[in-house]
Short mmCIF file of C-alpha atoms in Angstrom, two decimals:
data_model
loop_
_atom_site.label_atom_id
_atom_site.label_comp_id
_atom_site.label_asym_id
_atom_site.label_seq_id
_atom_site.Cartn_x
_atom_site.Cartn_y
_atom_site.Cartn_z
CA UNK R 1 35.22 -9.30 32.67
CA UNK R 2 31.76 -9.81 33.52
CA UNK R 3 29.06 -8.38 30.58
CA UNK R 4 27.83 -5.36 32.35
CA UNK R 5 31.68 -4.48 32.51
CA UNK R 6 31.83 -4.92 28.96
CA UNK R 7 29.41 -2.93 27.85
CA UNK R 8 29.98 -0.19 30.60
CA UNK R 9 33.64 -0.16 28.45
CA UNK R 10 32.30 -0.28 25.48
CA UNK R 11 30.13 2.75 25.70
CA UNK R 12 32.56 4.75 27.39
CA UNK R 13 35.01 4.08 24.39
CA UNK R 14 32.47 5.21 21.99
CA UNK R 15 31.50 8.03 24.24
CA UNK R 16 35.22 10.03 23.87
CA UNK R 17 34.77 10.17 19.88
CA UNK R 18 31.36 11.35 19.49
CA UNK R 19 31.98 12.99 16.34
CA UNK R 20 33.47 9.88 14.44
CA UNK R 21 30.85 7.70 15.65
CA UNK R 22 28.17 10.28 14.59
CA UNK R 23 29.16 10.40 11.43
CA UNK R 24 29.89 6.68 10.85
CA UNK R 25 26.29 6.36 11.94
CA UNK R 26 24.76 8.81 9.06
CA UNK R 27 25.03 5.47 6.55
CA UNK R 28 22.91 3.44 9.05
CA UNK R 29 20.13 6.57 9.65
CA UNK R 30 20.02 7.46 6.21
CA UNK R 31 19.46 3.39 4.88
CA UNK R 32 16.91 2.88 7.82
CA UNK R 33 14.81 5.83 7.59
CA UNK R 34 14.52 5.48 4.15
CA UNK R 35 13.28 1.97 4.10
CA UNK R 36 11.21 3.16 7.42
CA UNK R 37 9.25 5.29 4.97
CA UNK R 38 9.16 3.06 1.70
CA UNK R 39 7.65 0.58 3.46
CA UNK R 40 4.76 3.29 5.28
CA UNK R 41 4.27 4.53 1.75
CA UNK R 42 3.62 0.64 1.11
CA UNK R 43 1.23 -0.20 3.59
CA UNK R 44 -0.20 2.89 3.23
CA UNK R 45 -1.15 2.33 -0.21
CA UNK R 46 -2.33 -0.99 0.71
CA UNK R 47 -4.61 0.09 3.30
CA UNK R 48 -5.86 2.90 0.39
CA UNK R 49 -6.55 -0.19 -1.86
CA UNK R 50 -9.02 -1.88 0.79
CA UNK R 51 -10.85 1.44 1.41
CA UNK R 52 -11.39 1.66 -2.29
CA UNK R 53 -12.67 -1.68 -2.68
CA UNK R 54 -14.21 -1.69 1.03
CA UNK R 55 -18.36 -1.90 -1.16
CA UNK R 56 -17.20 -5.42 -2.19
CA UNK R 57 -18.43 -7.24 0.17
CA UNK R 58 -16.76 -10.41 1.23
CA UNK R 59 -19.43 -12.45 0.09
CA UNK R 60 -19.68 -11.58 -3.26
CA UNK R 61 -19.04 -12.54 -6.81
CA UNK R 62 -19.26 -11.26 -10.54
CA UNK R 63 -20.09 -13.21 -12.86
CA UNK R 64 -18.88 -12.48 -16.81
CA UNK R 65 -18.92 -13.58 -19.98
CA UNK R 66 -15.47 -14.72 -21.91
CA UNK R 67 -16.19 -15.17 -25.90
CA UNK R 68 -14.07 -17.38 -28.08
CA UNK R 69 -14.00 -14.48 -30.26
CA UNK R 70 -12.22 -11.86 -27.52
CA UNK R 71 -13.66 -8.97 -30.02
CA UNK R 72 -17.14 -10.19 -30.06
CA UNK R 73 -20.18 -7.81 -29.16
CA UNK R 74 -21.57 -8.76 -26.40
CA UNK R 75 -25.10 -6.61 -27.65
CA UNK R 76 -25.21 -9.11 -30.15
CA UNK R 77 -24.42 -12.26 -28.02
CA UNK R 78 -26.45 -11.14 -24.92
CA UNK R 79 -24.70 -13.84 -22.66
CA UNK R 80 -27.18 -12.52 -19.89
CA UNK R 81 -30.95 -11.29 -19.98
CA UNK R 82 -33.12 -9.59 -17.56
CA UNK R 83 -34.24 -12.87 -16.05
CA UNK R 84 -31.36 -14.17 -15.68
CA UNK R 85 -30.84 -12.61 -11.42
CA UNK R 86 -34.17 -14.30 -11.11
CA UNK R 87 -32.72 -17.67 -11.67
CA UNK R 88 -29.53 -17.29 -10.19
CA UNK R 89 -31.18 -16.11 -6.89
CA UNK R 90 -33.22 -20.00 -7.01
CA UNK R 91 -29.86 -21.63 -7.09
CA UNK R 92 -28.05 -23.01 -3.72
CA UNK R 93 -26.15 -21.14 -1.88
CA UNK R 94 -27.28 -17.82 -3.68
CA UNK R 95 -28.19 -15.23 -1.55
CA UNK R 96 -29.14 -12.95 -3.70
CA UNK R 97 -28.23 -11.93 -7.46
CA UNK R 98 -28.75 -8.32 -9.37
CA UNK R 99 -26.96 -7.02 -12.51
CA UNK R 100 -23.67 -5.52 -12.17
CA UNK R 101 -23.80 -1.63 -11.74
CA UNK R 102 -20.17 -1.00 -12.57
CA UNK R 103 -16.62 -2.00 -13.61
CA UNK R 104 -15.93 -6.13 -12.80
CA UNK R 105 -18.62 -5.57 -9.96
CA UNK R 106 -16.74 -2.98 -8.40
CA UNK R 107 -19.72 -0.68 -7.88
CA UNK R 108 -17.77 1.87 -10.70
CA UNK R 109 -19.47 2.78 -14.02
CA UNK R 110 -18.03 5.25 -16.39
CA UNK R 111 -20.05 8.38 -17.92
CA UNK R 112 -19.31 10.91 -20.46
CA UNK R 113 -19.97 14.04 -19.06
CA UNK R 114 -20.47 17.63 -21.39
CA UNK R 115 -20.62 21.34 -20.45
CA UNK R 116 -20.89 23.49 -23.33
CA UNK R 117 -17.69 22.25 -25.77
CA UNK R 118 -16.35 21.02 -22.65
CA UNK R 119 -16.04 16.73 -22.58
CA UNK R 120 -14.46 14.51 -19.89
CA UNK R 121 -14.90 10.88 -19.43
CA UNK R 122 -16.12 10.11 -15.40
CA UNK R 123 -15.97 7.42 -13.17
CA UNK R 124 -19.55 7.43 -11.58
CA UNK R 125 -20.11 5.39 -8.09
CA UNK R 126 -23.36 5.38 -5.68
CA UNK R 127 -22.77 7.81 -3.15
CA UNK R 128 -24.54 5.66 -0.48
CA UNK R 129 -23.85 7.98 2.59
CA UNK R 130 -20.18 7.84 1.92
CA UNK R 131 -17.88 9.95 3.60
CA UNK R 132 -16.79 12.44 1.02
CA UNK R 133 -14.03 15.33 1.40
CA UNK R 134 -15.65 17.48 -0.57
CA UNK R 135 -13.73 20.74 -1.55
CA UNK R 136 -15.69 23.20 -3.22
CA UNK R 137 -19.86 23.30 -2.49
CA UNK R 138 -21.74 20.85 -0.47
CA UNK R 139 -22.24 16.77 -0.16
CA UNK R 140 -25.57 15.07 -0.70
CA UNK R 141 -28.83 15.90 2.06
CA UNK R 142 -31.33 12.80 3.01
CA UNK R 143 -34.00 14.24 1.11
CA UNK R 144 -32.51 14.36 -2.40
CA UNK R 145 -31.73 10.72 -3.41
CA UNK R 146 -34.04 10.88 -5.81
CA UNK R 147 -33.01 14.60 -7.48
CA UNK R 148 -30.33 14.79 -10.28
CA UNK R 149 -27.58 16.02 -8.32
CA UNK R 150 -23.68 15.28 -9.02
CA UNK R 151 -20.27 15.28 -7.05
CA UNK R 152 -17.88 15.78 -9.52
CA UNK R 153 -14.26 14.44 -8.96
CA UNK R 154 -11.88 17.31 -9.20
CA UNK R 155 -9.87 15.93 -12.65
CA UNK R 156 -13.13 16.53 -14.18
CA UNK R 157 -14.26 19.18 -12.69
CA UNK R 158 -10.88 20.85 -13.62
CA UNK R 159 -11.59 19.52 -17.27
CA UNK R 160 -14.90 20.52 -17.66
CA UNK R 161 -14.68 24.64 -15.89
CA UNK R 162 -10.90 24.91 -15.63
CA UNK R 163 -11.73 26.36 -12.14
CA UNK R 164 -13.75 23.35 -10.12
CA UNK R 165 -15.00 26.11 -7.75
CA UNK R 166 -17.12 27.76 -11.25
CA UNK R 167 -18.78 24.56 -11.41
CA UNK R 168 -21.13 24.71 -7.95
CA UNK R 169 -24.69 25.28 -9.30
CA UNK R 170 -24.00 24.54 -13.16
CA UNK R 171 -25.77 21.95 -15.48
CA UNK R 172 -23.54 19.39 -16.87
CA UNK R 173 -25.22 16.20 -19.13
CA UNK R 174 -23.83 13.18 -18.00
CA UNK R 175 -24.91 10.17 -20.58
CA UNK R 176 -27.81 12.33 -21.84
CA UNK R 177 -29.36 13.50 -18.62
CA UNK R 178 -28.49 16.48 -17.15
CA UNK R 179 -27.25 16.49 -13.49
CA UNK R 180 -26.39 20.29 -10.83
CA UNK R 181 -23.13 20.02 -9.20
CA UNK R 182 -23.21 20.71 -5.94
CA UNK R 183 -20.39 19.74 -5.00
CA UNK R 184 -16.21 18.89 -6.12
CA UNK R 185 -14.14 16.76 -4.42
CA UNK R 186 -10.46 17.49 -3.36
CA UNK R 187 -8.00 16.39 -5.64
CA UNK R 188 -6.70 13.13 -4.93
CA UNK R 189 -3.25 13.37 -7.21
CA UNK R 190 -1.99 10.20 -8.99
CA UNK R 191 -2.93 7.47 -6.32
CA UNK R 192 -6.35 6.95 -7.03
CA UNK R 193 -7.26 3.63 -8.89
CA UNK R 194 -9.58 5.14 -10.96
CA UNK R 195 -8.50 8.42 -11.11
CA UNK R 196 -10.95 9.60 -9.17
CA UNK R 197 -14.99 8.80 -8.68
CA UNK R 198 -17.88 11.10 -9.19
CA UNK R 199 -21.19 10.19 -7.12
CA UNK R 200 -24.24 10.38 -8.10
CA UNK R 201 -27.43 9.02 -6.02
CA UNK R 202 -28.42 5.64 -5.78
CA UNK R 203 -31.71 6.12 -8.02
CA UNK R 204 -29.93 8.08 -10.66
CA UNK R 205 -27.44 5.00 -10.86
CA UNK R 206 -30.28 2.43 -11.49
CA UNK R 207 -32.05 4.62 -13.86
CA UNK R 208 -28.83 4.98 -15.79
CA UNK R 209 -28.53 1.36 -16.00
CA UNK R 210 -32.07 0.62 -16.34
CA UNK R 211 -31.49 0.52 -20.24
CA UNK R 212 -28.20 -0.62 -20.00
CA UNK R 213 -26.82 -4.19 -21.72
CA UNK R 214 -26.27 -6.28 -19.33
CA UNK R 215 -22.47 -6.89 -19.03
CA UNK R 216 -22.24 -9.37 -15.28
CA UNK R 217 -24.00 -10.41 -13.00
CA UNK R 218 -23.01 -9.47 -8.95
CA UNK R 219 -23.81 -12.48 -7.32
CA UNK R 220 -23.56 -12.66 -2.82
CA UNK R 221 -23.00 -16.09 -1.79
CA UNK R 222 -24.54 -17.16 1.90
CA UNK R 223 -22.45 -17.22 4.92
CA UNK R 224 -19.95 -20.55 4.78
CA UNK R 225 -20.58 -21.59 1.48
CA UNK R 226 -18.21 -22.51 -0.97
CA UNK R 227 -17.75 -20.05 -3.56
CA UNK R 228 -16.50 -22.08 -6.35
CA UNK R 229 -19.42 -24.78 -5.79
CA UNK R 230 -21.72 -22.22 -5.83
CA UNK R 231 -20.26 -20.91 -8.95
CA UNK R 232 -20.65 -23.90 -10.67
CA UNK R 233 -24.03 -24.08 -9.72
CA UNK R 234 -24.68 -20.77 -11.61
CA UNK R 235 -22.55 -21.62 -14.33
CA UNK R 236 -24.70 -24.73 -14.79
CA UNK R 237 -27.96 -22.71 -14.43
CA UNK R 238 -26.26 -19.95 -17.13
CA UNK R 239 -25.59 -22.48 -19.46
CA UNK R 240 -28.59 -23.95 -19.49
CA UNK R 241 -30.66 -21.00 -19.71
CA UNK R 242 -28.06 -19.85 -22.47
CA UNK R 243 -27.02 -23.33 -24.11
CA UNK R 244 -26.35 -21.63 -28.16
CA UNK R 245 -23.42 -19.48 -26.69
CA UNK R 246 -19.08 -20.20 -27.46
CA UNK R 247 -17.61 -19.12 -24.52
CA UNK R 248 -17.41 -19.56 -21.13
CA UNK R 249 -18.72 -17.91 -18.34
CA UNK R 250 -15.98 -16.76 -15.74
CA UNK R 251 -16.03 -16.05 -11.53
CA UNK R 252 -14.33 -12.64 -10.53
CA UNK R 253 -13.82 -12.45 -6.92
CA UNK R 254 -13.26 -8.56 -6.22
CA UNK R 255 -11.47 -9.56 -2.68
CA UNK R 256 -9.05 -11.55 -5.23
CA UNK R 257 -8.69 -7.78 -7.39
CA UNK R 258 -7.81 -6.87 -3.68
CA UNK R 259 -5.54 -9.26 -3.01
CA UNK R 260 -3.87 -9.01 -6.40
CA UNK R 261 -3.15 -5.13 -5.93
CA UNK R 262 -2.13 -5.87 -2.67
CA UNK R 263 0.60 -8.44 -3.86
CA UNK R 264 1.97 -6.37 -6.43
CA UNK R 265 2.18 -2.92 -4.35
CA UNK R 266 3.70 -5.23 -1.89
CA UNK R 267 6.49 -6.57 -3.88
CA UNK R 268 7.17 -3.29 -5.87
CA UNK R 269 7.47 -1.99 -2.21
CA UNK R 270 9.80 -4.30 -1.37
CA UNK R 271 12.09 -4.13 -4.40
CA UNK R 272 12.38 -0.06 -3.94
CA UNK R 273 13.00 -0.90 -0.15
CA UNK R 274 15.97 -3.00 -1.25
CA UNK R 275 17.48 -0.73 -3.49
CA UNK R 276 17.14 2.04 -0.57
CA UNK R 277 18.64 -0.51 1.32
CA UNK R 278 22.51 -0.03 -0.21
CA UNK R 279 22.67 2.65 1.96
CA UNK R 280 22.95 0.38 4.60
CA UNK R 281 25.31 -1.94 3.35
CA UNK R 282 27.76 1.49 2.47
CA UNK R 283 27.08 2.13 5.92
CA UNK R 284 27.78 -0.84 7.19
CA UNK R 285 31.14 -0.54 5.64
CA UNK R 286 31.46 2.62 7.09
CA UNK R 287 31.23 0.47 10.73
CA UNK R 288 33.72 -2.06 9.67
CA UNK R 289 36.18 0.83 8.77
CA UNK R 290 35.99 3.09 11.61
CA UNK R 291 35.97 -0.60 13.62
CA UNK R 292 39.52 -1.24 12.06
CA UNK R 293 40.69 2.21 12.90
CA UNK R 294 40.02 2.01 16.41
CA UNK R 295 41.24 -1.28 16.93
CA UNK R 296 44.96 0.26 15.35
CA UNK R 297 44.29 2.76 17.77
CA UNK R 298 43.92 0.74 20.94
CA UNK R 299 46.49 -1.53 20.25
CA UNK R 300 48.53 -1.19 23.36
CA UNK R 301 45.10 -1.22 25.25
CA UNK R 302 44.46 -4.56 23.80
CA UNK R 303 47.80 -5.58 24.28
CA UNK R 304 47.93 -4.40 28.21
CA UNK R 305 44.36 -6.25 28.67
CA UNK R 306 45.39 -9.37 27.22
CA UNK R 307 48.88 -9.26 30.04
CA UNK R 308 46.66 -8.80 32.78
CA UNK R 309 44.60 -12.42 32.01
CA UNK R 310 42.12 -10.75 29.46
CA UNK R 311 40.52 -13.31 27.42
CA UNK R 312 40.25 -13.05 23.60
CA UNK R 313 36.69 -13.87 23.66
CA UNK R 314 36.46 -11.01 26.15
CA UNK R 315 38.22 -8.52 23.84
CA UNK R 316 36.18 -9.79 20.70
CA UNK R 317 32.84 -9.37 22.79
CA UNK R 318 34.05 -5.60 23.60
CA UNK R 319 34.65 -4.74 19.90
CA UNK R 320 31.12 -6.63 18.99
CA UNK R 321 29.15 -4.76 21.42
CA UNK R 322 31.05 -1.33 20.18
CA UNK R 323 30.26 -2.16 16.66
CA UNK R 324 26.53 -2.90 17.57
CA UNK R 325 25.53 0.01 19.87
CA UNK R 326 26.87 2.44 16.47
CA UNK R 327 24.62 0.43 14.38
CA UNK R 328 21.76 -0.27 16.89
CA UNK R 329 21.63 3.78 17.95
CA UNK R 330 21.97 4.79 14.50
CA UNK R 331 18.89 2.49 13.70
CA UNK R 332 16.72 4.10 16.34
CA UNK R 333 17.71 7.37 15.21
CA UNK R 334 17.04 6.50 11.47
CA UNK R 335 13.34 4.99 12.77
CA UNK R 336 12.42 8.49 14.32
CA UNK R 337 13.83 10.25 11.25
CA UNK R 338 11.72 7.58 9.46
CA UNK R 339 8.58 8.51 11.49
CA UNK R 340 9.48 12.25 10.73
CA UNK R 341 9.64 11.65 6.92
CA UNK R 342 6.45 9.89 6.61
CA UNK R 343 4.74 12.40 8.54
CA UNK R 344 5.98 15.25 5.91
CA UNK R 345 5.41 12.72 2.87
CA UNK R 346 1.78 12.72 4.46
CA UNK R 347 1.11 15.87 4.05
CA UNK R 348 1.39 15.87 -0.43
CA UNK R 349 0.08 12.35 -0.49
CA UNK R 350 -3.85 11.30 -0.52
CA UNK R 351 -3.38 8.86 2.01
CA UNK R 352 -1.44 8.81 5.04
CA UNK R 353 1.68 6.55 5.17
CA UNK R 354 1.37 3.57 8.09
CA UNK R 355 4.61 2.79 10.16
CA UNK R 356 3.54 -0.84 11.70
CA UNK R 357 5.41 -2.58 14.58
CA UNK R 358 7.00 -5.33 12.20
CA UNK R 359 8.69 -2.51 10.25
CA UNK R 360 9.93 -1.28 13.34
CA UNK R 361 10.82 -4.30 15.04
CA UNK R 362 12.62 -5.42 11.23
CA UNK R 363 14.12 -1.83 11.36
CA UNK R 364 15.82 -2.74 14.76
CA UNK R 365 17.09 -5.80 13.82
CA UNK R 366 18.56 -5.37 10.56
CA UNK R 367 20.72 -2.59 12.26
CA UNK R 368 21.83 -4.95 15.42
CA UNK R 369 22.59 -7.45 12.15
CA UNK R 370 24.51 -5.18 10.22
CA UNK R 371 26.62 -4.15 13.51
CA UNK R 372 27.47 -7.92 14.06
CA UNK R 373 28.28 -8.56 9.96
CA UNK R 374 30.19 -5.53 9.47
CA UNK R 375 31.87 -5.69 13.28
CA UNK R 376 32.96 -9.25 13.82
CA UNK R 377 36.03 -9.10 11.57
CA UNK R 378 38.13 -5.92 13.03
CA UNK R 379 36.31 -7.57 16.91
CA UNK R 380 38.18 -10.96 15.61
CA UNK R 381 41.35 -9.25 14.40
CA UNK R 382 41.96 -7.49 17.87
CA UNK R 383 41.07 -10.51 19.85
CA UNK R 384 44.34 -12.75 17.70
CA UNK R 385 46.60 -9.75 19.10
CA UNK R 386 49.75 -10.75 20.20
CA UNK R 387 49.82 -9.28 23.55
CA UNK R 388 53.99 -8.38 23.17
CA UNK R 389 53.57 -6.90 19.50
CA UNK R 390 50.81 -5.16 20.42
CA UNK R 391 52.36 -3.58 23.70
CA UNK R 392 55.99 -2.23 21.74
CA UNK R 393 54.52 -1.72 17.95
#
């Protein structure tokens, strides 16, 4: 029997129990549209992570300080003066070098903001003609970069007026200068790295920091240099600007923070995609069940086939292809379902989920797998028939 034949027969079989092969297929929907969406979630997330980091450039560095004594004050050990960007910027390879306005060089400094009795610790970034979804007021205008205006994330808005929208117009003191909010962004739930970012102008930023100890240096490295030469360079230059100090002097690559995120969303994405995944290996049984009941079923079919000249490898390749059109349909159907749940899960999360081809194409294939696994026993067991037993049993 030529293939077409085959699976011609093997679709029309499946076609007169629609019912049983439905549900036999709910294992295989329910396992790939869950793992569909796990991993959107995942990539999602990822793709979050690189927006969030997106101001460290791929050229740059931070440069910190490591003490032998881990709870040593760094006031008191100064491992980096005011002239020190001057000297870094000399050294080859150094594009340019300024002090670090924020967390590891991540462009994020923290604040303590008050209103009245009201306290709440914020994470303050340059708003640099970001794109901000602001809620309640307005975002920043050209001509005020150099006014003391504040975006206030909505956590601490929430903390500091218990109703964010009471806090367009108000005063709040953030690190002893007092800043209007004009504006409170939406909330962004429990995804946010930090929690959440204020912004503030970039002028208000540097005079926060003007007084500020000096914690690391952000360092941009020229196009095609090495970065760990270069460091080494600086390092050098540190040291010998700074030779009395016990410790050592450390690179932090922010596209390695990235990286390092990225590798452990990745593999807890992975691990909750696996345990999803047992709902395809109870479906699978499912398959290799129903397979075994319609091969007791058809055994005078098999047995008539197999007097007529039908090959075994023809009836085994019947019983394959049966097995892998319930998987292979039910995996299409659980991608669409998949595509369906991420676009609802999109809708409460602050960052929409992204279904890529290779989840897709993996999606596909694991199902057209688990059809050939869970299939090729019962397709086996009917193609050994003896053609007399299985005619008068």
């Amino acid at each position: 029997m030529s293939i077409i034949n085959l699976i011609k027969t093997s679709f029309y079989s499946l076609k007169s129990h629609k019912l049983r092969v439905f549900l036999t297929m709910i294992g295989i929907i329910i396992g790939i549209s869950s793992v569909i969406a796990i991993l959107s979630v995942g990539n999602g997330l990822k793709a979050e992570v690189n927006k969030s980091m997106q101001d460290s450039s791929a050229n740059k560095i931070n440069v910190n300080f490591v003490g032998e004594n881990a709870d040593a004050d760094l006031s008191l050990i100064e491992p980096f003066s005011k002239s020190d960007p001057f000297s870094i910027s000399r050294v080859a390879g150094v594009e340019k070098a300024e002090a670090s306005r924020g967390i590891a060089g991540l462009g994020v400094t923290t604040g303590e903001s008050t209103y009245f009795d009201k306290k709440a610790v914020i994470m303050l970034e340059n708003y640099d003609n970001k794109e901000l979804t602001v809620k309640y007021g307005r975002s920043f205008k050209a001509y005020e970069s150099s006014k003391k205006l504040i975006i206030l994330d909505y956590k601490s808005a929430e903390s500091l007026f218990k109703s964010p929208a009471k806090g367009i117009g108000c005063g709040i003191t953030v690190n002893g200068s007092i800043y209007e909010v004009i504006g409170v962004l939406g909330d962004v739930g429990t995804f946010s790295l930090t929690g959440g970012s204020s912004y503030i102008s970039k002028e208000s930023v540097e005079d926060m920091n003007s007084d500020s100890l000096i914690s690391s240096l952000d360092v941009y490295i020229k196009a095609g240099e090495d970065k760990d030469k270069v460091f080494q360079n600086i390092k050098n230059e540190l040291m010998k600007d700074h030779p009395n100090l016990k410790g050592e002097y450390k690179l932090q690559d922010p596209q390695a923070i990235t990286k390092a995120f990225e590798k452990i969303i990745g593999g807890l994405t992975a691990f909750i995609a696996l345990v999803s995944g047992i709902s395809l290996f109870v479906g699978g049984i499912g398959v290799m069940n129903i397979m075994y009941v319609s091969v007791t079923e058809r055994r005078r079919e098999i047995g008539i086939r197999r007097a007529i000249g039908a090959k075994p490898k023809s009836i085994l390749l019947q019983f394959l292809l049966e097995s892998i059109f319930v998987t292979g349909i039910g995996g299409l159907m659980g991608i669409f379902c998949g595509f369906i749940f991420c676009k609802i899960i999109g809708v409460f999360l602050p960052f929409p989920p992204v279904m890529t081809v290779g989840s897709i194409v993996g999606a596909t294939a694991t199902s057209v797998l688990i059809g050939i696994i869970f299939g090729i026993i019962p397709a086996i067991n009917a193609s050994k028939m003896d053609p007399i037993k299985a005619i008068y049993k």
